[in-house]
Short mmCIF file of C-alpha atoms in Angstrom, two decimals:
data_model
loop_
_atom_site.label_atom_id
_atom_site.label_comp_id
_atom_site.label_asym_id
_atom_site.label_seq_id
_atom_site.Cartn_x
_atom_site.Cartn_y
_atom_site.Cartn_z
CA MET A 113 -63.67 58.16 124.06
CA PHE A 114 -60.61 56.48 122.53
CA ARG A 115 -60.63 53.47 124.78
CA SER A 116 -61.28 49.98 123.46
CA ARG A 117 -64.71 48.47 123.73
CA SER A 118 -65.56 46.20 126.55
CA LYS A 119 -66.29 42.55 125.94
CA ASP A 120 -69.98 43.11 126.71
CA GLU A 121 -70.32 45.76 123.99
CA GLN A 122 -68.56 43.53 121.42
CA ALA A 123 -70.86 40.60 122.27
CA ALA A 124 -73.93 42.84 121.93
CA THR A 125 -72.92 44.07 118.46
CA ALA A 126 -72.15 40.49 117.35
CA LYS A 127 -75.60 39.41 118.58
CA VAL A 128 -77.30 42.23 116.65
CA THR A 129 -75.52 41.35 113.41
CA ALA A 130 -76.33 37.64 113.90
CA ASP A 131 -80.03 38.43 114.36
CA GLN A 132 -80.24 40.29 111.05
CA PRO A 133 -81.20 37.99 108.13
CA GLN A 134 -78.63 37.43 105.39
CA GLN A 135 -79.59 39.58 102.40
CA PRO A 136 -78.53 38.84 98.84
CA ARG A 137 -75.38 40.66 97.78
CA ASP A 138 -75.92 43.98 96.06
CA PRO A 139 -74.26 44.09 92.61
CA GLN A 140 -72.42 47.26 93.62
CA ALA A 141 -71.11 45.74 96.87
CA PRO A 142 -67.56 44.35 97.16
CA LYS A 143 -67.26 40.88 95.63
CA GLY A 144 -65.47 39.24 98.55
CA ARG A 145 -62.34 38.25 96.60
CA PRO A 146 -59.35 40.24 95.43
CA THR A 147 -59.26 41.67 91.92
CA PRO A 148 -56.74 39.73 89.84
CA LYS A 149 -53.64 41.49 88.55
CA ARG A 150 -53.85 42.78 85.00
CA SER A 151 -51.10 40.45 83.81
CA ASP A 152 -52.94 37.41 85.27
CA ALA A 153 -56.26 38.47 83.70
CA GLN A 154 -54.64 38.96 80.29
CA ALA A 155 -52.88 35.59 80.52
CA ASN A 156 -56.21 33.90 81.38
CA ARG A 157 -57.92 35.60 78.43
CA ARG A 158 -55.18 34.51 76.06
CA THR A 159 -55.37 30.86 77.12
CA ARG A 160 -59.16 30.88 76.81
CA ALA A 161 -59.34 32.58 73.42
CA GLN A 162 -56.77 30.48 71.53
CA THR A 163 -57.33 32.55 68.40
CA PRO A 164 -55.39 31.51 65.30
CA THR A 165 -52.45 33.75 64.43
CA ASN A 166 -53.03 33.97 60.68
CA ARG A 167 -55.86 33.80 58.14
CA LYS A 168 -54.93 30.35 56.89
CA GLU A 169 -55.25 28.81 60.35
CA ALA A 170 -58.46 30.77 61.01
CA SER A 171 -60.10 29.53 57.80
CA LYS A 172 -58.97 25.96 58.56
CA ALA A 173 -60.48 26.15 62.07
CA GLN A 174 -63.68 27.59 60.60
CA ARG A 175 -63.89 24.76 58.04
CA GLU A 176 -63.41 22.17 60.77
CA ALA A 177 -66.14 23.74 62.90
CA ARG A 178 -68.49 23.85 59.88
CA ARG A 179 -67.70 20.21 59.07
CA ALA A 180 -68.47 19.18 62.66
CA ASP A 181 -71.78 21.09 62.57
CA MET A 182 -72.74 19.46 59.27
CA ALA A 183 -71.93 16.00 60.68
CA LYS A 184 -74.18 16.71 63.67
CA GLN A 185 -76.94 17.91 61.32
CA ARG A 186 -76.66 14.78 59.14
CA GLU A 187 -76.89 12.57 62.21
CA ALA A 188 -79.88 14.56 63.47
CA MET A 189 -81.57 14.21 60.06
CA ALA A 190 -81.13 10.44 60.26
CA ASN A 191 -82.43 9.95 63.81
CA GLY A 192 -84.66 13.03 64.30
CA ASP A 193 -82.65 14.67 67.10
CA GLU A 194 -84.29 18.09 67.54
CA ARG A 195 -81.19 19.79 68.99
CA TYR A 196 -79.12 19.70 65.79
CA LEU A 197 -81.83 19.97 63.12
CA PRO A 198 -81.74 23.01 60.81
CA VAL A 199 -84.04 25.89 61.80
CA ARG A 200 -86.41 24.95 58.95
CA ASP A 201 -87.16 21.56 60.60
CA LYS A 202 -87.14 22.51 64.29
CA GLY A 203 -90.06 22.65 66.68
CA PRO A 204 -93.07 20.55 67.65
CA VAL A 205 -95.29 22.01 64.90
CA ARG A 206 -92.85 21.03 62.11
CA ARG A 207 -92.39 17.62 63.71
CA PHE A 208 -96.16 17.10 63.70
CA ALA A 209 -96.32 18.14 60.02
CA ARG A 210 -93.61 15.60 59.14
CA ASP A 211 -95.32 12.83 61.11
CA TYR A 212 -98.69 13.73 59.57
CA VAL A 213 -97.29 13.33 56.04
CA ASP A 214 -95.18 10.24 56.84
CA SER A 215 -98.09 8.38 58.42
CA ARG A 216 -100.12 8.23 55.18
CA TRP A 217 -99.84 7.29 51.53
CA CYS A 218 -99.55 10.33 49.26
CA VAL A 219 -100.07 10.40 45.50
CA ALA A 220 -97.25 12.92 45.02
CA GLU A 221 -94.57 10.54 46.32
CA PHE A 222 -95.18 8.30 43.29
CA PHE A 223 -94.74 11.19 40.85
CA LEU A 224 -91.10 10.41 40.00
CA PRO A 225 -91.60 6.71 39.12
CA MET A 226 -94.77 7.54 37.19
CA ALA A 227 -92.97 10.34 35.32
CA VAL A 228 -90.28 7.88 34.17
CA ILE A 229 -92.93 5.39 32.96
CA ILE A 230 -94.86 8.14 31.14
CA LEU A 231 -91.65 9.43 29.55
CA VAL A 232 -90.86 5.94 28.21
CA LEU A 233 -94.42 5.61 26.87
CA THR A 234 -94.18 8.95 25.02
CA MET A 235 -91.04 7.76 23.22
CA ILE A 236 -92.90 4.85 21.65
CA ARG A 237 -94.02 5.89 18.16
CA VAL A 238 -97.55 4.47 18.43
CA PRO A 239 -100.25 7.18 18.53
CA GLN A 240 -102.57 5.23 20.89
CA ILE A 241 -99.78 4.68 23.45
CA GLN A 242 -98.76 8.35 23.26
CA ASN A 243 -102.40 9.35 23.87
CA VAL A 244 -102.50 7.05 26.92
CA ALA A 245 -99.26 8.64 28.18
CA LEU A 246 -100.72 12.15 27.86
CA LEU A 247 -103.89 11.02 29.64
CA LEU A 248 -101.75 9.52 32.43
CA TRP A 249 -99.93 12.88 32.81
CA LEU A 250 -103.26 14.63 33.22
CA VAL A 251 -104.63 12.06 35.68
CA ILE A 252 -101.52 12.05 37.89
CA ILE A 253 -101.34 15.86 38.02
CA VAL A 254 -105.04 16.15 38.95
CA LEU A 255 -104.64 13.47 41.65
CA ILE A 256 -101.57 15.21 43.10
CA VAL A 257 -103.38 18.57 43.22
CA LEU A 258 -106.47 17.04 44.89
CA ASP A 259 -104.36 15.11 47.42
CA SER A 260 -102.26 18.20 48.25
CA VAL A 261 -105.36 20.37 48.73
CA GLY A 262 -106.85 17.69 51.01
CA ILE A 263 -103.67 17.51 53.10
CA TRP A 264 -103.50 21.34 53.24
CA PHE A 265 -106.99 21.71 54.73
CA ARG A 266 -107.06 18.58 56.93
CA MET A 267 -103.67 19.36 58.42
CA GLY A 268 -104.59 23.03 58.92
CA LYS A 269 -107.58 21.92 60.99
CA GLN A 270 -105.42 19.56 63.09
CA LEU A 271 -102.81 22.29 63.65
CA LYS A 272 -105.46 24.66 64.99
CA GLU A 273 -106.70 21.98 67.41
CA ARG A 274 -103.29 20.77 68.64
CA PHE A 275 -101.20 23.96 68.53
CA PRO A 276 -103.59 26.90 68.97
CA ASN A 277 -100.93 29.22 70.43
CA GLU A 278 -98.07 28.33 68.04
CA SER A 279 -97.27 30.01 64.74
CA HIS A 280 -98.43 27.95 61.72
CA ARG A 281 -96.72 30.14 59.14
CA GLY A 282 -95.27 28.04 56.30
CA VAL A 283 -96.07 24.70 57.97
CA LYS A 284 -98.70 23.56 55.45
CA ALA A 285 -96.43 24.38 52.50
CA TYR A 286 -93.61 22.52 54.31
CA ALA A 287 -95.85 19.44 54.60
CA VAL A 288 -97.00 19.57 50.97
CA MET A 289 -93.38 19.86 49.76
CA ARG A 290 -92.53 16.79 51.87
CA THR A 291 -95.22 14.77 50.07
CA LEU A 292 -93.38 15.35 46.76
CA GLN A 293 -90.36 13.36 48.01
CA MET A 294 -90.32 9.59 48.00
CA ARG A 295 -90.59 8.30 51.56
CA ARG A 296 -87.16 6.64 51.45
CA LEU A 297 -85.45 9.91 50.42
CA ARG A 298 -87.15 12.23 52.93
CA LEU A 299 -84.99 14.19 55.36
CA PRO A 300 -85.32 14.22 58.35
CA LYS A 301 -86.04 10.48 58.14
CA PRO A 302 -89.64 9.43 58.86
CA GLN A 303 -90.15 8.61 62.55
CA VAL A 304 -93.61 7.02 62.22
CA LYS A 305 -94.89 4.04 60.24
CA ARG A 306 -97.66 4.28 57.68
CA GLY A 307 -101.08 4.13 59.31
CA GLU A 308 -99.64 5.20 62.68
CA ARG A 309 -101.39 8.49 63.40
CA PRO A 310 -99.24 11.22 65.02
#
């Protein structure tokens, strides 16, 4: 009863345990390594956290982190790196909208230069020139509205074809707002040439 096992019995139990397949470890089972001492665990936490001791240092660290994030965002805006773009510009649907707008000529992107010319013409005290300036205002606004409506519907159709399962909420307005900026000043920078369809 209290005697030690024979070698044959030990070999048989070893064989039985070897035949059983290795099962994944149960989360409640022992972890197979000793639990660290409390003092060691606290020391490890302290070295990992590295929290500033006062508010001044904390705000300085926060400013530095914000500055680094902004630098990454600026770089992403310049080269179109999706990882660091703001949430407003992320995703394949937004990228398609940007490429769709950047690949074509838009009337709205010439609004600023035309507005300056019209403003100069309205300052000239000749009634005929002022009438021409007012007519130009009307023409440019009508053209911008027609072009924007065309982009809205054409791009909406393309979005349904290319991204049927994605959310299109706010994408058309995002594209139309991009047309109002001059191509050189657009952010993120255009990644396609004019005439190059996305």
